[in-house]
Amino acid sequence: MKIGIAYNLRTDDTENSAENLTQADVDRLSDAFASLKHVPIPIEVSGKPQEVIERILNADPDLIFNVAEGTIGSSREAFYPSLYEQLQIPFSGGNASLLHMNLDKHLSKTVLAARGIKVPRGILVSRPDQEIPADLDYPLMIKPNSEGSSKGITQDSVVENPDQARDRIRDLLKKYPLGVIVEEFIEGKELSVPFLESFPRKLLSIVEHTFDLGVSGGKYNIYDYDMKQGGEAGKAVRVVCPAEITPEEEKSVFEMARHVFDVMDCPDLGRVDVRLREDGVPYFIELNPLPSLHPDASLMTAARESGLEFKEVLRLILRSATRRYHIPLRQPKKPSLPGELPGMPRVSARELGIFVGRLSTGINNAITDVKGVKVGHFTQYEDQVQLPGIPGTTTLRSGVTAILPAGGTFSRRLVAGGYVLNGVGEMAGLTQVLELGWLETPIILTNSHSVGMAHTGVVNFMTRKYPELAAGEEVVMPIVGEADDSFLNDPVGGVNTARNVVQAIESAQSGQVMQGSVGAGTGMISYDFAGGIGTASRVFNMDEGLFTVGVLVMSNLGRMRNLTIEGQVVGKTLDELYPMEGRRERQEGSIIVVVATDLPLLSSQLNRVSRRAALGLGRTGSYAASSSGEIVVAFSTANRTLRSASRSNHFINLRCISDSHINLLYEAVIEATEEAVLNAMFCSSGMSGRQGREAPPLPHDLVLDILRKGREIG
């Protein structure tokens, strides 16, 4: 995607350009977008409007990443979104009306106060002789009405009597003729609540700024302009994240911030500034729809506390902006030539603008969004392999994928469950899971002839890790799921070893997951297209907090004619365009589905969750053919028991959600399973195999064209 970075360059250190970006800021954004595989196009948008328009049109961006604050007038921020709208160019952040309202601090407070949000009592003053209401209680805070970055705020901004107030108003109006706010000063903590629309909780951690009055020389706890510019004054500031407040205060601040964002409809990103009064009551001070993305700013401070790097923040902003405009985050990428070693996978369904379901995804849209879950791959891709005692050479297309639940599963077992929709397949260890309801090993996915080796590999790994196993006092039953990759992979030579299994386990990591023809999915085929490993996640809010469900599939199922995407049977069209010869005919294929969640569940509930994953398979076109295996295993990271406690205690206490409130989880599992199956195909570049066979890549452009035509008809 071509991303135009619209900005105003800071050319000096004066207050007039305090809100503008330095060249280092622009370079940081450009480098981050480039690392995300986009094409950044910096566009300096200061100057005459006709020249700005010409620069934007010449750049021809797919989307404008707007960080332009403007330089002139009370509508300076709103000018740019209105310009983008007239040019019909998608852009990040708020629209003109939002930015205009929020630069007018008095107007935004008036609107929010009318919606029940507590704001300091005050007035807008536009003349030096304007009367200050006698019922306003001193001390008062006096500051410019239409400025940001603490411009016009000094240690003298808090006044204690009418004479000081008149002097302060007169001085400020000379420099800021658009008016000043005079309001009651809220003594207490200075807090900020950053917002990312695509972040699972939307609100990041609360950031607190404390001030050393001995260094600042002031009397009141305020964040003035000199402090924000750093230098000697900046030494008085200490940033605390998460804020040092009570749970009750945190709850009230978050509730206010959510209310503000609901009222103001602030897309993509933002920041609410709050003063927390000494009695724990929060007061709204300001909403910033264009918060600073500087590494030291509140938004990035809170993002780091949540484990987000700078480029991840930008990725989340792009995710919500592209979804709002219904545009793909990435353009379709041409697949590799058949027989090429799989490198970087192609883009996912969501990145192309295919949004499955209605619920939000986790940060990575992967099973690893469930905290602590890791995924590792070992890929076996070799040509012209000589097998001992067998004439000629052969081709290997196979591998191993390992899913590691959070923490030590053997010593701290997780509650688990499963479901077999159709059982012509194998998942070693599932019978014990269904009987006892515990998961105690990593989950391994591989091909049919490698199940025994995978079992041995897990035992070897667990024996090294847990002394009681090495001493022969305990045994484990590894979970190993398989599918048949013999259409592309030599089933005799393409057997993965115990060592390969350990390699996959040891390579496991959190974060983004490689998808498509990789690991155990290297030789797998989905709906007659290449692609085996796919993953997706969903997050959902309950009164008790935010919860995540993640799904990973090893997909090897289906017929092209049945492939269904976003409810459209695109396979009917595709089936007519691809020759029947060369497809696998004897096999109906199989699929293994792994479901992880951090919602507390019992084993019986996880069994029911697993059955809903089967509904997700049906939404992609699966009919669970009589010769295929559709097997699901599910676990919860929220319910654990110590292995030793299980032996010594007569009773075990587990927490679980009420069945009356579990439907949202069912919906999330169905959506994530459906999208995971699609990603297995969308992310594959195609795969060649033994005996000259090929599995073609899913044609992105053609699929998108079919979907568009379907929408037009509908």
XYZ file of C-alpha atoms in Angstrom, residues 94-506:
413
model
C -10.798 11.859 12.866
C -12.804 13.886 10.366
C -12.997 17.667 10.100
C -15.886 18.139 12.532
C -14.186 16.089 15.244
C -10.874 17.923 14.903
C -12.531 21.329 14.824
C -14.594 20.631 17.919
C -11.705 19.278 19.939
C -9.352 22.133 19.158
C -12.082 24.359 20.608
C -11.679 23.190 24.202
C -14.658 25.120 25.550
C -16.979 23.732 22.869
C -15.888 20.132 23.408
C -16.349 20.447 27.177
C -19.794 21.948 26.693
C -20.817 19.016 24.476
C -19.425 16.397 26.836
C -20.900 18.046 29.925
C -24.308 17.850 28.245
C -23.760 14.083 27.931
C -23.124 13.672 31.652
C -19.314 13.784 31.661
C -17.825 15.769 34.531
C -15.767 18.797 33.433
C -14.309 21.703 35.426
C -16.700 24.623 35.778
C -15.577 27.542 33.646
C -16.195 30.029 30.841
C -14.711 31.156 27.547
C -13.260 34.684 27.733
C -12.662 36.652 24.539
C -12.312 40.241 25.939
C -10.021 41.589 28.660
C -12.939 43.355 30.352
C -15.210 40.312 30.394
C -16.549 39.534 33.860
C -15.474 36.354 35.623
C -18.479 34.720 37.348
C -18.323 35.203 41.092
C -19.350 31.606 41.768
C -16.153 30.169 40.248
C -13.940 28.933 43.050
C -10.252 29.877 43.126
C -7.658 28.774 42.235
C -8.521 29.057 38.550
C -6.725 27.628 35.521
C -6.383 30.071 32.607
C -5.138 28.836 29.227
C -5.658 29.352 25.478
C -8.865 27.851 24.152
C -7.625 26.687 20.739
C -4.080 25.441 21.271
C -2.369 22.124 21.937
C 0.954 20.843 23.282
C 0.453 22.993 26.426
C 1.066 26.153 24.404
C 0.361 29.189 26.540
C 0.547 27.208 29.781
C 3.173 28.200 32.369
C 3.553 27.871 36.105
C 1.636 31.191 36.283
C -1.421 29.695 34.578
C -3.024 28.912 37.944
C -4.250 32.090 39.618
C -5.472 32.574 43.167
C -7.414 35.854 43.054
C -9.284 38.187 40.654
C -6.322 40.543 40.154
C -4.055 37.707 39.045
C -6.856 36.414 36.813
C -7.343 39.769 35.030
C -3.611 40.165 34.459
C -3.305 36.629 33.108
C -6.322 37.013 30.803
C -5.031 40.303 29.418
C -1.571 38.872 28.690
C -2.898 35.700 27.036
C -5.443 37.478 24.822
C -2.653 39.584 23.307
C -1.032 36.418 22.007
C -4.111 34.177 21.658
C -6.978 36.404 20.437
C -9.213 33.394 19.738
C -10.039 33.307 23.444
C -8.961 31.754 26.711
C -10.598 29.281 29.057
C -11.069 30.296 32.680
C -12.028 27.296 34.780
C -11.722 25.910 38.270
C -8.367 24.238 38.805
C -8.707 20.572 39.742
C -6.054 19.707 42.273
C -4.957 16.110 41.898
C -3.247 13.755 39.478
C -2.464 14.457 35.810
C -3.533 11.398 33.780
C -3.788 10.414 30.136
C -5.707 7.491 28.628
C -4.496 6.603 25.100
C -6.831 4.830 22.686
C -6.202 2.486 19.747
C -9.384 1.338 18.050
C -7.861 -1.956 16.846
C -6.248 -2.785 20.188
C -8.240 -5.565 21.863
C -9.193 -3.463 24.875
C -9.190 -0.235 22.803
C -7.957 1.707 25.841
C -4.267 1.348 26.707
C -2.857 1.681 30.222
C -3.368 4.943 32.089
C -0.300 7.200 32.018
C 0.444 9.481 34.971
C 2.698 12.536 34.947
C 4.064 13.676 38.286
C 6.018 16.872 38.827
C 8.856 17.790 41.153
C 7.780 21.245 42.301
C 11.250 21.859 43.708
C 12.686 21.571 40.212
C 9.862 23.325 38.377
C 9.677 26.174 40.859
C 5.893 26.059 40.719
C 3.199 25.685 43.330
C 0.710 23.529 41.450
C 0.787 20.128 39.776
C 0.558 21.191 36.095
C 2.234 20.101 32.859
C 3.420 23.375 31.289
C 4.864 24.138 27.861
C 8.518 24.259 28.959
C 8.212 20.835 30.597
C 6.843 19.318 27.392
C 9.786 20.678 25.430
C 12.242 18.785 27.638
C 15.530 20.404 28.616
C 16.011 21.543 32.193
C 12.284 22.042 32.799
C 11.619 18.501 31.597
C 13.671 17.124 34.476
C 10.782 17.974 36.791
C 8.537 15.439 35.034
C 8.262 11.755 35.915
C 6.176 9.427 33.751
C 4.436 6.527 35.501
C 2.706 3.765 33.558
C 0.485 2.186 34.700
C -0.610 5.106 36.859
C -0.245 4.775 40.620
C -3.936 4.899 41.462
C -6.356 2.603 43.256
C -8.409 -0.022 41.406
C -11.530 2.026 42.067
C -9.911 5.166 40.644
C -8.662 3.216 37.619
C -12.167 1.932 36.950
C -13.694 5.412 37.122
C -11.026 6.902 34.825
C -11.486 4.127 32.250
C -15.273 4.527 32.403
C -14.951 8.249 31.717
C -12.533 7.676 28.823
C -14.834 5.089 27.240
C -17.763 7.486 27.575
C -15.773 10.276 25.903
C -14.746 8.086 22.962
C -18.324 6.867 22.574
C -19.684 10.407 22.440
C -16.967 11.829 20.194
C -16.657 8.824 17.836
C -12.883 9.174 17.595
C -11.606 6.665 14.990
C -8.266 4.838 14.887
C -6.451 6.577 17.752
C -6.795 9.275 20.368
C -6.001 10.349 23.900
C -8.155 11.603 26.764
C -6.501 13.833 29.356
C -7.974 13.668 32.840
C -7.449 15.362 36.182
C -8.152 12.959 39.028
C -9.326 15.030 41.968
C -7.869 14.221 45.368
C -11.141 12.547 46.391
C -10.888 10.148 43.416
C -13.355 11.912 41.084
C -12.092 12.199 37.452
C -12.598 15.379 35.414
C -12.326 15.555 31.639
C -9.727 18.065 30.485
C -9.150 17.392 26.806
C -9.571 14.905 23.959
C -6.742 14.785 21.443
C -7.721 13.006 18.186
C -4.161 13.612 16.882
C -2.014 12.444 19.790
C 1.742 12.577 19.453
C 3.423 9.382 18.225
C 6.815 10.401 19.590
C 8.456 7.529 21.519
C 8.279 9.555 24.749
C 4.638 10.590 24.336
C 1.829 9.102 26.405
C 0.415 6.892 23.645
C 3.725 5.201 22.909
C 4.545 4.916 26.614
C 1.284 3.052 27.201
C 1.799 0.979 24.055
C 5.200 -0.235 25.263
C 3.643 -1.199 28.582
C 1.239 -3.373 26.559
C 4.105 -4.959 24.626
C 3.568 -2.995 21.399
C 6.494 -1.744 19.351
C 6.254 1.505 17.379
C 5.539 -0.265 14.098
C 2.858 -2.395 15.771
C 1.044 0.769 16.832
C 1.108 1.999 13.238
C -0.106 -1.393 12.029
C -3.102 -1.203 14.365
C -3.934 2.328 13.208
C -3.802 1.185 9.589
C -5.956 -1.838 10.399
C -8.867 0.237 11.682
C -8.505 2.935 9.009
C -8.545 0.471 6.106
C -11.500 -1.387 7.565
C -13.435 1.865 7.936
C -12.982 2.589 4.226
C -13.426 -1.050 3.171
C -10.087 -1.042 1.381
C -7.481 -3.805 1.422
C -4.500 -3.262 3.679
C -2.373 -4.903 1.014
C -2.727 -5.533 -2.692
C -2.864 -9.100 -3.977
C 0.628 -10.525 -4.298
C 1.557 -12.708 -7.217
C 2.320 -16.261 -6.113
C 5.674 -17.938 -6.425
C 6.324 -20.170 -9.374
C 5.516 -23.824 -8.718
C 8.495 -25.557 -7.183
C 10.004 -22.465 -5.605
C 10.980 -22.720 -1.970
C 8.244 -21.036 0.094
C 9.593 -17.751 1.410
C 7.533 -14.909 2.787
C 3.880 -15.995 2.595
C 1.275 -14.044 0.715
C -1.091 -11.788 2.555
C -4.022 -12.941 4.642
C -7.699 -12.681 3.780
C -8.189 -9.756 6.154
C -5.276 -7.799 4.690
C -7.013 -8.024 1.325
C -10.205 -6.546 2.763
C -12.111 -9.763 3.517
C -13.517 -9.322 7.008
C -15.007 -12.513 8.375
C -17.773 -11.979 10.915
C -18.377 -8.984 13.129
C -16.059 -9.412 16.130
C -12.655 -7.764 16.501
C -9.418 -9.677 16.085
C -6.503 -9.785 18.469
C -3.327 -7.842 17.723
C -1.786 -10.616 15.608
C -5.053 -12.222 14.471
C -3.518 -15.514 15.564
C -3.790 -18.178 18.246
C -0.815 -16.470 19.896
C -3.107 -13.592 20.890
C -4.101 -15.855 23.793
C -1.452 -14.808 26.293
C 1.385 -17.285 26.647
C 0.515 -19.453 23.639
C 3.412 -20.005 21.223
C 3.718 -21.622 17.797
C 6.767 -23.175 16.143
C 7.377 -24.826 12.759
C 9.804 -27.289 11.226
C 9.544 -27.416 7.421
C 10.783 -30.299 5.284
C 11.216 -29.171 1.653
C 13.621 -31.173 -0.473
C 13.889 -32.278 -4.100
C 15.806 -35.163 -5.669
C 16.177 -37.008 -2.384
C 17.789 -40.443 -2.544
C 16.157 -42.901 -0.129
C 18.152 -45.882 1.130
C 17.409 -49.076 -0.840
C 14.972 -47.334 -3.210
C 15.977 -46.560 -6.810
C 15.657 -43.057 -8.155
C 14.963 -39.889 -6.224
C 11.873 -38.458 -4.602
C 10.356 -35.229 -3.267
C 9.680 -34.302 0.362
C 7.007 -31.753 1.288
C 6.170 -32.089 4.961
C 6.905 -30.774 8.417
C 5.849 -30.269 12.019
C 3.904 -27.504 13.758
C 3.977 -27.228 17.551
C 1.468 -25.308 19.687
C 2.707 -24.612 23.189
C 0.056 -23.615 25.729
C 1.077 -21.016 28.294
C 3.391 -22.171 31.057
C 4.402 -25.677 32.051
C 1.585 -27.950 30.961
C 2.867 -31.078 32.670
C 3.238 -29.666 36.174
C 0.347 -27.211 35.777
C -2.247 -28.973 33.656
C -4.826 -27.043 31.664
C -8.487 -27.848 31.306
C -9.129 -29.227 27.826
C -11.782 -30.817 25.646
C -12.381 -31.863 22.077
C -14.721 -33.123 19.418
C -14.581 -35.540 16.494
C -16.885 -34.476 13.666
C -15.674 -37.278 11.406
C -13.080 -39.733 12.609
C -11.180 -41.002 9.580
C -8.016 -39.474 10.963
C -5.934 -39.549 14.094
C -5.207 -37.421 17.107
C -3.103 -39.400 19.549
C -3.885 -38.533 23.162
C -7.333 -37.112 22.479
C -9.133 -40.003 24.167
C -7.438 -39.119 27.464
C -8.347 -35.444 26.996
C -11.983 -36.368 26.419
C -11.999 -38.738 29.387
C -10.122 -36.713 32.019
C -10.370 -33.164 30.668
C -6.699 -32.205 31.049
C -3.977 -31.079 28.655
C -0.425 -31.755 29.833
C 1.799 -31.606 26.712
C 2.418 -29.405 23.687
C 0.082 -30.087 20.756
C 1.876 -31.409 17.685
C 0.589 -31.382 14.103
C 2.264 -33.423 11.369
C 1.580 -35.921 8.565
C 0.034 -39.377 8.862
C 3.217 -41.467 8.905
C 4.961 -39.234 11.447
C 2.563 -39.674 14.368
C 4.766 -42.241 16.106
C 7.927 -40.163 15.695
C 6.079 -37.062 16.885
C 4.910 -38.950 19.960
C 8.505 -39.950 20.694
C 9.747 -36.401 20.124
C 7.339 -34.962 22.670
C 8.267 -37.637 25.221
C 11.957 -36.856 24.677
C 11.332 -33.138 25.124
C 9.168 -33.585 28.210
C 11.595 -36.044 29.799
C 14.402 -33.506 29.594
C 12.201 -30.745 30.971
C 10.545 -32.586 33.870
C 12.727 -34.631 36.278
C 9.840 -36.799 37.497
C 9.415 -38.109 33.963
C 13.137 -38.818 33.670
C 12.972 -40.736 36.943
C 10.273 -42.968 35.480
C 7.680 -41.993 38.079
C 5.198 -40.528 35.596
C 4.117 -40.959 31.983
C 2.603 -38.502 29.506
C 0.187 -38.922 26.631
C 1.228 -36.438 23.898
C -1.405 -34.821 21.690
C -0.449 -35.460 18.058
C -2.808 -34.655 15.187
C -2.230 -35.777 11.610
C -3.390 -35.306 8.051
C -2.369 -37.072 4.872
C 0.066 -35.066 2.719
C 0.959 -37.973 0.393
C -0.385 -36.263 -2.730
C 2.604 -33.871 -2.696
C 4.901 -35.545 -0.171
C 6.532 -38.975 -0.456
C 4.850 -40.877 2.410
C 7.867 -43.177 2.790
C 10.680 -40.644 2.807
C 8.781 -37.675 4.111
C 8.577 -38.878 7.671
C 9.422 -36.275 10.302
C 11.788 -37.438 13.039
C 11.603 -37.065 16.786
C 14.388 -34.500 16.501
C 12.327 -32.487 14.002
C 9.510 -32.386 16.534
C 11.839 -31.045 19.213
C 13.085 -28.436 16.716
C 9.522 -27.233 16.144
C 8.876 -27.055 19.889
C 12.108 -25.177 20.576
